Amino acid sequence: MTIIYNDQTREFHLQTNNASYIMTILENEQLGHLYYGKKVRHKDSFQHLLVTGHRSNITYLKEGDMNFSLEQTKQEYPSYGTTDFREPAFQILQENGSRITDFKYKNHRIFKGKPKLEGLPATYTEQDDEVETIEITLYDELIQAEIILLYSVFKEHDAITRSVQFVNHGEENLNLLRAMSANVDFFDSNYEMVQLSGAWVKERHVKTRKLETGIQQISSTRGTSSSQHNPFLALKRPETTESQGEVYGFSFVYSGNFLAQVEVDYLDVSRVSMGLHPFDFNWLLEKGESFQTPEVVMVYSNEGLNGMSQTYHKLYQSRLARGTWRDQVRPVLTNNWEGTYFDFNEEKILNMAKQSKELGVELFVLDDGWFGKRDDDTTSLGDWFVDYNKLPNGITGLAEKITALDMDFGLWFEPEMVCKVSELYEAHPDWIIHVPNRNRSHGRNQYVLDFSRKEVVDAIFDMMAKLLHDAPISYVKWDMNRYITEIGSAALPAERQREVAHRYILGVYDLYERLTSVFPDVLFESCASGGCRFDPGMLYYAPQAWTSDDTDAMERLKIQYGTSFVYPVSSMGAHVSAVPNHQVGRVTSLETRANVAYFGAFGYELDVTKMSETEKAEMIDQITFFKQHRELFQFGTFYRINSPFSEDGNRTTWMVVSKDQSKAIVADYQVLAKPNPGFSRLLLKGLDEASSYEIEGYPGIYHGDELMEIGIQLDHERFKAHANFDIVEDFNSKIFVLNKQ
Ligand code: DGJ
């Protein structure tokens, strides 16, 4: 049993393979929190963990009692205003202006499996006995509203998911002002908060800070999850490293505005909460209506940050991503964007495709610029029909010629956007997100379609579906290139205007759901100016995402390293691009560029026809090498070893190990060459300590324990025999392939 309820003590004990999560019904009938952490054996009572008692200068709930105060009680889903002064998990505005509520335990239900969250992405089960769920219903008698807390326990995957449903059974209208998906009150504050923050072309950089009294938060108010902060935070002990120590991960399966925060109070209790951003949010809940929050996935690991990440990787790869491509290695692609930008025609594209085919590329992706009159970024978004000036045979004609080369064909869209210079905007100027009589700000000359309106989503679906029906398209790159301003919808009444940001995301999910159901074999790659919406919500629909518009190999080390905190290698689009690099002007070797891009959904983003014969020969070798090992790259167990976020950041090392530990690939990257360097060893991870391995290209046999404890002696003479070994250059990298003997 993974969920135990004790009738006497009214305690709930949720157990995964390695974690315990314990709650209890409090004396005021609200739900209290007792413990989250390393798995403990079950026993009848953990009530001693509840600390009540008198303190000066606090407020108490019951008249005549000087012991019970919510201020000193750890809670599951706290409210504000009744002796707890911290930020609450929820807040409901009632018709009389009150925000005070009293949600008491009503009942609970434990069952096998996991219910779907209507209209929202979420983790799922394939067999009911993989997961046990508990649904705890809390009820406020005065307003006749229910809060249903849903916890699903993925025992083997070692994760617990949470979401919340609000139901209005009463007569009055309720306004949800705040509806977080998860709240955990931790016993102490001796933690560091890890977050993945950045900006366009420097997404998901790892930032770590010590928790301090007060609130520390990350969020998005940009309409998408954003590159500024990923919807993820972790609390780790100060001594926790990549390979050991305790860490708690919180990952939000959502692609819009979010809040993730830790409030440390004067008792050093750390309250983690995560959910929809309450800022600029209000959801009107009329009689009989309900509201479902998105899901938070909680992971506890006492095997360091790698342990946490590996849990997320496995869960998200197999129980969040869906569809035909979920378990399949991804095709090697060429994307024309950095090769041509808007400047192409059919002949150019066909030449690039033919050349790519000769190198071993399997999929050709035509990026932005094929539709309407799009010769630059000022026009045509929304007009999803081909520009015959560039492509006289249409998309169907081009796609047929490319598939005749025995290659797959993929196409770029930006479904959520419209330019003022477009037929779509001319026909429907009120279809954009806007506020009447106010300026409409633009981003890249484009406006955001009001996806909170079904007719808008329908129209875009029809245009995209027609193309996907008519032409042999097996891959779609779904881009989204601006954040949302002046958030408002012409179709909603005044009192629902603060629902637009969330309704917009529901519309995006609806379009994704429809397209992926009608075209189940199409591989979708999500994108938002590169990695500005790389989140678990997107992964549910698109098993891979364009990780960043920064294709420089050195910059990618940080971006891919940070992304790997939550997201699997199979989900990270990673391309080799031309040098000097278009984002930072850096020149790195073709070898290093590929050595970084192998750890992702691999491809090239350059004009193949301009490559020299020597370069093409090298690309053939790279593609052959990648195809030989891509199952391992994309679906092996990923370990981070040396961090580009370490103090000097000069070295990054990571590796993948096959599930049966018979194969591994290690990659070691150095940013700048150092004169007269000290000795250097590479300590590997995840190998079978009792087995022996050969390292391709190196003499000798090495024991697994030896490679993990003593490591590869990088500066040893014999390694100099290896073709990859060359420490005299900047931006150097080495790949080691290990095979069990
Ligand atoms: C932003 C994407 O990240 C790029 O890869 C490319 O598709 C451009 N948009 C096209 O406009």
mmCIF file with all atom_site columns, N, CA, C and O in Angstrom, residues 250-289:
data_model
loop_
_atom_site.group_PDB
_atom_site.id
_atom_site.type_symbol
_atom_site.label_atom_id
_atom_site.label_alt_id
_atom_site.label_comp_id
_atom_site.label_asym_id
_atom_site.label_entity_id
_atom_site.label_seq_id
_atom_site.pdbx_PDB_ins_code
_atom_site.Cartn_x
_atom_site.Cartn_y
_atom_site.Cartn_z
_atom_site.occupancy
_atom_site.B_iso_or_equiv
_atom_site.pdbx_formal_charge
_atom_site.auth_seq_id
_atom_site.auth_comp_id
_atom_site.auth_asym_id
_atom_site.auth_atom_id
_atom_site.pdbx_PDB_model_num
ATOM 1   N N  . PHE A 1 250 ? 10.347  20.798 -6.803  1.00 0.00 ? 250 PHE A N  1
ATOM 2   C CA . PHE A 1 250 ? 8.947   21.171 -7.073  1.00 0.00 ? 250 PHE A CA 1
ATOM 3   C C  . PHE A 1 250 ? 8.877   21.656 -8.520  1.00 0.00 ? 250 PHE A C  1
ATOM 4   O O  . PHE A 1 250 ? 9.547   22.628 -8.877  1.00 0.00 ? 250 PHE A O  1
ATOM 5   N N  . SER A 1 251 ? 8.094   20.995 -9.322  1.00 0.00 ? 251 SER A N  1
ATOM 6   C CA . SER A 1 251 ? 8.042   21.334 -10.737 1.00 0.00 ? 251 SER A CA 1
ATOM 7   C C  . SER A 1 251 ? 6.576   21.511 -11.123 1.00 0.00 ? 251 SER A C  1
ATOM 8   O O  . SER A 1 251 ? 5.733   20.664 -10.801 1.00 0.00 ? 251 SER A O  1
ATOM 9   N N  . PHE A 1 252 ? 6.292   22.618 -11.791 1.00 0.00 ? 252 PHE A N  1
ATOM 10  C CA . PHE A 1 252 ? 4.904   22.984 -12.071 1.00 0.00 ? 252 PHE A CA 1
ATOM 11  C C  . PHE A 1 252 ? 4.575   22.636 -13.519 1.00 0.00 ? 252 PHE A C  1
ATOM 12  O O  . PHE A 1 252 ? 5.244   23.119 -14.440 1.00 0.00 ? 252 PHE A O  1
ATOM 13  N N  . VAL A 1 253 ? 3.546   21.819 -13.704 1.00 0.00 ? 253 VAL A N  1
ATOM 14  C CA . VAL A 1 253 ? 3.186   21.369 -15.048 1.00 0.00 ? 253 VAL A CA 1
ATOM 15  C C  . VAL A 1 253 ? 2.252   22.420 -15.665 1.00 0.00 ? 253 VAL A C  1
ATOM 16  O O  . VAL A 1 253 ? 1.036   22.252 -15.751 1.00 0.00 ? 253 VAL A O  1
ATOM 17  N N  . TYR A 1 254 ? 2.855   23.520 -16.061 1.00 0.00 ? 254 TYR A N  1
ATOM 18  C CA . TYR A 1 254 ? 2.050   24.650 -16.536 1.00 0.00 ? 254 TYR A CA 1
ATOM 19  C C  . TYR A 1 254 ? 2.924   25.553 -17.382 1.00 0.00 ? 254 TYR A C  1
ATOM 20  O O  . TYR A 1 254 ? 4.128   25.667 -17.145 1.00 0.00 ? 254 TYR A O  1
ATOM 21  N N  . SER A 1 255 ? 2.300   26.272 -18.331 1.00 0.00 ? 255 SER A N  1
ATOM 22  C CA . SER A 1 255 ? 3.072   27.060 -19.291 1.00 0.00 ? 255 SER A CA 1
ATOM 23  C C  . SER A 1 255 ? 2.793   28.558 -19.225 1.00 0.00 ? 255 SER A C  1
ATOM 24  O O  . SER A 1 255 ? 3.250   29.306 -20.080 1.00 0.00 ? 255 SER A O  1
ATOM 25  N N  . GLY A 1 256 ? 2.032   28.986 -18.218 1.00 0.00 ? 256 GLY A N  1
ATOM 26  C CA . GLY A 1 256 ? 1.691   30.409 -18.125 1.00 0.00 ? 256 GLY A CA 1
ATOM 27  C C  . GLY A 1 256 ? 2.236   31.049 -16.860 1.00 0.00 ? 256 GLY A C  1
ATOM 28  O O  . GLY A 1 256 ? 3.237   30.599 -16.291 1.00 0.00 ? 256 GLY A O  1
ATOM 29  N N  . ASN A 1 257 ? 1.561   32.125 -16.438 1.00 0.00 ? 257 ASN A N  1
ATOM 30  C CA . ASN A 1 257 ? 2.002   32.853 -15.243 1.00 0.00 ? 257 ASN A CA 1
ATOM 31  C C  . ASN A 1 257 ? 2.033   31.936 -14.025 1.00 0.00 ? 257 ASN A C  1
ATOM 32  O O  . ASN A 1 257 ? 1.065   31.235 -13.745 1.00 0.00 ? 257 ASN A O  1
ATOM 33  N N  . PHE A 1 258 ? 3.126   31.975 -13.304 1.00 0.00 ? 258 PHE A N  1
ATOM 34  C CA . PHE A 1 258 ? 3.210   31.115 -12.118 1.00 0.00 ? 258 PHE A CA 1
ATOM 35  C C  . PHE A 1 258 ? 3.942   31.844 -10.999 1.00 0.00 ? 258 PHE A C  1
ATOM 36  O O  . PHE A 1 258 ? 4.635   32.848 -11.230 1.00 0.00 ? 258 PHE A O  1
ATOM 37  N N  . LEU A 1 259 ? 3.774   31.297 -9.817  1.00 0.00 ? 259 LEU A N  1
ATOM 38  C CA . LEU A 1 259 ? 4.509   31.781 -8.646  1.00 0.00 ? 259 LEU A CA 1
ATOM 39  C C  . LEU A 1 259 ? 5.089   30.566 -7.929  1.00 0.00 ? 259 LEU A C  1
ATOM 40  O O  . LEU A 1 259 ? 4.395   29.567 -7.741  1.00 0.00 ? 259 LEU A O  1
ATOM 41  N N  . ALA A 1 260 ? 6.350   30.659 -7.560  1.00 0.00 ? 260 ALA A N  1
ATOM 42  C CA . ALA A 1 260 ? 6.966   29.607 -6.744  1.00 0.00 ? 260 ALA A CA 1
ATOM 43  C C  . ALA A 1 260 ? 7.743   30.328 -5.661  1.00 0.00 ? 260 ALA A C  1
ATOM 44  O O  . ALA A 1 260 ? 8.601   31.155 -5.972  1.00 0.00 ? 260 ALA A O  1
ATOM 45  N N  . GLN A 1 261 ? 7.401   30.076 -4.431  1.00 0.00 ? 261 GLN A N  1
ATOM 46  C CA . GLN A 1 261 ? 8.065   30.845 -3.379  1.00 0.00 ? 261 GLN A CA 1
ATOM 47  C C  . GLN A 1 261 ? 8.294   30.040 -2.110  1.00 0.00 ? 261 GLN A C  1
ATOM 48  O O  . GLN A 1 261 ? 7.662   29.011 -1.874  1.00 0.00 ? 261 GLN A O  1
ATOM 49  N N  . VAL A 1 262 ? 9.231   30.536 -1.329  1.00 0.00 ? 262 VAL A N  1
ATOM 50  C CA . VAL A 1 262 ? 9.485   29.963 -0.009  1.00 0.00 ? 262 VAL A CA 1
ATOM 51  C C  . VAL A 1 262 ? 9.397   31.109 0.983   1.00 0.00 ? 262 VAL A C  1
ATOM 52  O O  . VAL A 1 262 ? 10.105  32.109 0.850   1.00 0.00 ? 262 VAL A O  1
ATOM 53  N N  . GLU A 1 263 ? 8.512   30.943 1.953   1.00 0.00 ? 263 GLU A N  1
ATOM 54  C CA . GLU A 1 263 ? 8.416   31.944 3.012   1.00 0.00 ? 263 GLU A CA 1
ATOM 55  C C  . GLU A 1 263 ? 8.974   31.345 4.287   1.00 0.00 ? 263 GLU A C  1
ATOM 56  O O  . GLU A 1 263 ? 8.472   30.329 4.775   1.00 0.00 ? 263 GLU A O  1
ATOM 57  N N  . VAL A 1 264 ? 10.024  31.960 4.793   1.00 0.00 ? 264 VAL A N  1
ATOM 58  C CA . VAL A 1 264 ? 10.617  31.491 6.051   1.00 0.00 ? 264 VAL A CA 1
ATOM 59  C C  . VAL A 1 264 ? 10.100  32.393 7.160   1.00 0.00 ? 264 VAL A C  1
ATOM 60  O O  . VAL A 1 264 ? 10.262  33.612 7.103   1.00 0.00 ? 264 VAL A O  1
ATOM 61  N N  . ASP A 1 265 ? 9.452   31.782 8.153   1.00 0.00 ? 265 ASP A N  1
ATOM 62  C CA . ASP A 1 265 ? 8.862   32.606 9.210   1.00 0.00 ? 265 ASP A CA 1
ATOM 63  C C  . ASP A 1 265 ? 9.807   32.697 10.414  1.00 0.00 ? 265 ASP A C  1
ATOM 64  O O  . ASP A 1 265 ? 10.931  32.181 10.387  1.00 0.00 ? 265 ASP A O  1
ATOM 65  N N  . TYR A 1 266 ? 9.322   33.312 11.475  1.00 0.00 ? 266 TYR A N  1
ATOM 66  C CA . TYR A 1 266 ? 10.198  33.552 12.633  1.00 0.00 ? 266 TYR A CA 1
ATOM 67  C C  . TYR A 1 266 ? 10.513  32.275 13.399  1.00 0.00 ? 266 TYR A C  1
ATOM 68  O O  . TYR A 1 266 ? 11.392  32.248 14.244  1.00 0.00 ? 266 TYR A O  1
ATOM 69  N N  . LEU A 1 267 ? 9.775   31.198 13.093  1.00 0.00 ? 267 LEU A N  1
ATOM 70  C CA . LEU A 1 267 ? 10.090  29.914 13.733  1.00 0.00 ? 267 LEU A CA 1
ATOM 71  C C  . LEU A 1 267 ? 11.006  29.079 12.833  1.00 0.00 ? 267 LEU A C  1
ATOM 72  O O  . LEU A 1 267 ? 11.234  27.907 13.091  1.00 0.00 ? 267 LEU A O  1
ATOM 73  N N  . ASP A 1 268 ? 11.467  29.720 11.763  1.00 0.00 ? 268 ASP A N  1
ATOM 74  C CA . ASP A 1 268 ? 12.324  29.041 10.783  1.00 0.00 ? 268 ASP A CA 1
ATOM 75  C C  . ASP A 1 268 ? 11.603  27.942 10.012  1.00 0.00 ? 268 ASP A C  1
ATOM 76  O O  . ASP A 1 268 ? 12.237  27.058 9.432   1.00 0.00 ? 268 ASP A O  1
ATOM 77  N N  . VAL A 1 269 ? 10.290  27.980 10.055  1.00 0.00 ? 269 VAL A N  1
ATOM 78  C CA . VAL A 1 269 ? 9.529   27.069 9.196   1.00 0.00 ? 269 VAL A CA 1
ATOM 79  C C  . VAL A 1 269 ? 9.586   27.635 7.781   1.00 0.00 ? 269 VAL A C  1
ATOM 80  O O  . VAL A 1 269 ? 9.445   28.844 7.579   1.00 0.00 ? 269 VAL A O  1
ATOM 81  N N  . SER A 1 270 ? 9.825   26.751 6.810   1.00 0.00 ? 270 SER A N  1
ATOM 82  C CA . SER A 1 270 ? 9.899   27.200 5.412   1.00 0.00 ? 270 SER A CA 1
ATOM 83  C C  . SER A 1 270 ? 8.655   26.724 4.692   1.00 0.00 ? 270 SER A C  1
ATOM 84  O O  . SER A 1 270 ? 8.420   25.521 4.566   1.00 0.00 ? 270 SER A O  1
ATOM 85  N N  . ARG A 1 271 ? 7.871   27.664 4.238   1.00 0.00 ? 271 ARG A N  1
ATOM 86  C CA . ARG A 1 271 ? 6.636   27.322 3.520   1.00 0.00 ? 271 ARG A CA 1
ATOM 87  C C  . ARG A 1 271 ? 6.874   27.443 2.018   1.00 0.00 ? 271 ARG A C  1
ATOM 88  O O  . ARG A 1 271 ? 7.067   28.533 1.491   1.00 0.00 ? 271 ARG A O  1
ATOM 89  N N  . VAL A 1 272 ? 6.839   26.293 1.353   1.00 0.00 ? 272 VAL A N  1
ATOM 90  C CA . VAL A 1 272 ? 6.989   26.300 -0.108  1.00 0.00 ? 272 VAL A CA 1
ATOM 91  C C  . VAL A 1 272 ? 5.594   26.351 -0.722  1.00 0.00 ? 272 VAL A C  1
ATOM 92  O O  . VAL A 1 272 ? 4.723   25.566 -0.339  1.00 0.00 ? 272 VAL A O  1
ATOM 93  N N  . SER A 1 273 ? 5.360   27.275 -1.608  1.00 0.00 ? 273 SER A N  1
ATOM 94  C CA . SER A 1 273 ? 4.091   27.204 -2.340  1.00 0.00 ? 273 SER A CA 1
ATOM 95  C C  . SER A 1 273 ? 4.332   27.440 -3.820  1.00 0.00 ? 273 SER A C  1
ATOM 96  O O  . SER A 1 273 ? 5.246   28.183 -4.209  1.00 0.00 ? 273 SER A O  1
ATOM 97  N N  . MET A 1 274 ? 3.514   26.783 -4.599  1.00 0.00 ? 274 MET A N  1
ATOM 98  C CA . MET A 1 274 ? 3.696   26.827 -6.048  1.00 0.00 ? 274 MET A CA 1
ATOM 99  C C  . MET A 1 274 ? 2.328   26.735 -6.720  1.00 0.00 ? 274 MET A C  1
ATOM 100 O O  . MET A 1 274 ? 1.475   25.956 -6.315  1.00 0.00 ? 274 MET A O  1
ATOM 101 N N  . GLY A 1 275 ? 2.142   27.567 -7.737  1.00 0.00 ? 275 GLY A N  1
ATOM 102 C CA . GLY A 1 275 ? 0.861   27.506 -8.440  1.00 0.00 ? 275 GLY A CA 1
ATOM 103 C C  . GLY A 1 275 ? 0.704   28.662 -9.405  1.00 0.00 ? 275 GLY A C  1
ATOM 104 O O  . GLY A 1 275 ? 1.667   29.369 -9.727  1.00 0.00 ? 275 GLY A O  1
ATOM 105 N N  . LEU A 1 276 ? -0.534  28.859 -9.838  1.00 0.00 ? 276 LEU A N  1
ATOM 106 C CA . LEU A 1 276 ? -0.848  29.977 -10.719 1.00 0.00 ? 276 LEU A CA 1
ATOM 107 C C  . LEU A 1 276 ? -0.493  31.263 -9.999  1.00 0.00 ? 276 LEU A C  1
ATOM 108 O O  . LEU A 1 276 ? -0.736  31.394 -8.794  1.00 0.00 ? 276 LEU A O  1
ATOM 109 N N  . HIS A 1 277 ? 0.030   32.236 -10.732 1.00 0.00 ? 277 HIS A N  1
ATOM 110 C CA . HIS A 1 277 ? 0.413   33.482 -10.064 1.00 0.00 ? 277 HIS A CA 1
ATOM 111 C C  . HIS A 1 277 ? -0.853  34.234 -9.640  1.00 0.00 ? 277 HIS A C  1
ATOM 112 O O  . HIS A 1 277 ? -1.700  34.542 -10.490 1.00 0.00 ? 277 HIS A O  1
ATOM 113 N N  . PRO A 1 278 ? -0.994  34.520 -8.347  1.00 0.00 ? 278 PRO A N  1
ATOM 114 C CA . PRO A 1 278 ? -2.201  35.223 -7.905  1.00 0.00 ? 278 PRO A CA 1
ATOM 115 C C  . PRO A 1 278 ? -2.252  36.679 -8.368  1.00 0.00 ? 278 PRO A C  1
ATOM 116 O O  . PRO A 1 278 ? -3.326  37.277 -8.396  1.00 0.00 ? 278 PRO A O  1
ATOM 117 N N  . PHE A 1 279 ? -1.093  37.215 -8.750  1.00 0.00 ? 279 PHE A N  1
ATOM 118 C CA . PHE A 1 279 ? -1.069  38.599 -9.213  1.00 0.00 ? 279 PHE A CA 1
ATOM 119 C C  . PHE A 1 279 ? -1.862  38.706 -10.515 1.00 0.00 ? 279 PHE A C  1
ATOM 120 O O  . PHE A 1 279 ? -1.659  37.942 -11.447 1.00 0.00 ? 279 PHE A O  1
ATOM 121 N N  . ASP A 1 280 ? -2.777  39.660 -10.578 1.00 0.00 ? 280 ASP A N  1
ATOM 122 C CA . ASP A 1 280 ? -3.594  39.881 -11.764 1.00 0.00 ? 280 ASP A CA 1
ATOM 123 C C  . ASP A 1 280 ? -4.473  38.677 -12.106 1.00 0.00 ? 280 ASP A C  1
ATOM 124 O O  . ASP A 1 280 ? -4.842  38.464 -13.259 1.00 0.00 ? 280 ASP A O  1
ATOM 125 N N  . PHE A 1 281 ? -4.789  37.886 -11.083 1.00 0.00 ? 281 PHE A N  1
ATOM 126 C CA . PHE A 1 281 ? -5.633  36.699 -11.297 1.00 0.00 ? 281 PHE A CA 1
ATOM 127 C C  . PHE A 1 281 ? -6.891  36.818 -10.455 1.00 0.00 ? 281 PHE A C  1
ATOM 128 O O  . PHE A 1 281 ? -6.839  37.230 -9.289  1.00 0.00 ? 281 PHE A O  1
ATOM 129 N N  . ASN A 1 282 ? -7.993  36.480 -11.024 1.00 0.00 ? 282 ASN A N  1
ATOM 130 C CA . ASN A 1 282 ? -9.252  36.373 -10.292 1.00 0.00 ? 282 ASN A CA 1
ATOM 131 C C  . ASN A 1 282 ? -10.132 35.444 -11.110 1.00 0.00 ? 282 ASN A C  1
ATOM 132 O O  . ASN A 1 282 ? -10.327 35.671 -12.308 1.00 0.00 ? 282 ASN A O  1
ATOM 133 N N  . TRP A 1 283 ? -10.628 34.412 -10.479 1.00 0.00 ? 283 TRP A N  1
ATOM 134 C CA . TRP A 1 283 ? -11.476 33.476 -11.234 1.00 0.00 ? 283 TRP A CA 1
ATOM 135 C C  . TRP A 1 283 ? -12.859 33.471 -10.609 1.00 0.00 ? 283 TRP A C  1
ATOM 136 O O  . TRP A 1 283 ? -13.016 33.148 -9.441  1.00 0.00 ? 283 TRP A O  1
ATOM 137 N N  . LEU A 1 284 ? -13.827 33.855 -11.408 1.00 0.00 ? 284 LEU A N  1
ATOM 138 C CA . LEU A 1 284 ? -15.204 33.901 -10.923 1.00 0.00 ? 284 LEU A CA 1
ATOM 139 C C  . LEU A 1 284 ? -15.778 32.485 -10.922 1.00 0.00 ? 284 LEU A C  1
ATOM 140 O O  . LEU A 1 284 ? -15.819 31.824 -11.960 1.00 0.00 ? 284 LEU A O  1
ATOM 141 N N  . LEU A 1 285 ? -16.223 32.066 -9.742  1.00 0.00 ? 285 LEU A N  1
ATOM 142 C CA . LEU A 1 285 ? -16.777 30.720 -9.608  1.00 0.00 ? 285 LEU A CA 1
ATOM 143 C C  . LEU A 1 285 ? -18.265 30.865 -9.311  1.00 0.00 ? 285 LEU A C  1
ATOM 144 O O  . LEU A 1 285 ? -18.661 31.114 -8.168  1.00 0.00 ? 285 LEU A O  1
ATOM 145 N N  . GLU A 1 286 ? -19.057 30.726 -10.349 1.00 0.00 ? 286 GLU A N  1
ATOM 146 C CA . GLU A 1 286 ? -20.496 30.859 -10.136 1.00 0.00 ? 286 GLU A CA 1
ATOM 147 C C  . GLU A 1 286 ? -21.042 29.563 -9.560  1.00 0.00 ? 286 GLU A C  1
ATOM 148 O O  . GLU A 1 286 ? -20.365 28.537 -9.545  1.00 0.00 ? 286 GLU A O  1
ATOM 149 N N  . LYS A 1 287 ? -22.291 29.649 -9.129  1.00 0.00 ? 287 LYS A N  1
ATOM 150 C CA . LYS A 1 287 ? -22.971 28.495 -8.530  1.00 0.00 ? 287 LYS A CA 1
ATOM 151 C C  . LYS A 1 287 ? -22.814 27.244 -9.409  1.00 0.00 ? 287 LYS A C  1
ATOM 152 O O  . LYS A 1 287 ? -23.061 27.299 -10.613 1.00 0.00 ? 287 LYS A O  1
ATOM 153 N N  . GLY A 1 288 ? -22.359 26.170 -8.822  1.00 0.00 ? 288 GLY A N  1
ATOM 154 C CA . GLY A 1 288 ? -22.232 24.911 -9.558  1.00 0.00 ? 288 GLY A CA 1
ATOM 155 C C  . GLY A 1 288 ? -20.944 24.777 -10.355 1.00 0.00 ? 288 GLY A C  1
ATOM 156 O O  . GLY A 1 288 ? -20.643 23.719 -10.891 1.00 0.00 ? 288 GLY A O  1
ATOM 157 N N  . GLU A 1 289 ? -20.144 25.844 -10.409 1.00 0.00 ? 289 GLU A N  1
ATOM 158 C CA . GLU A 1 289 ? -18.911 25.762 -11.210 1.00 0.00 ? 289 GLU A CA 1
ATOM 159 C C  . GLU A 1 289 ? -17.743 25.223 -10.372 1.00 0.00 ? 289 GLU A C  1
ATOM 160 O O  . GLU A 1 289 ? -17.737 25.327 -9.149  1.00 0.00 ? 289 GLU A O  1
#
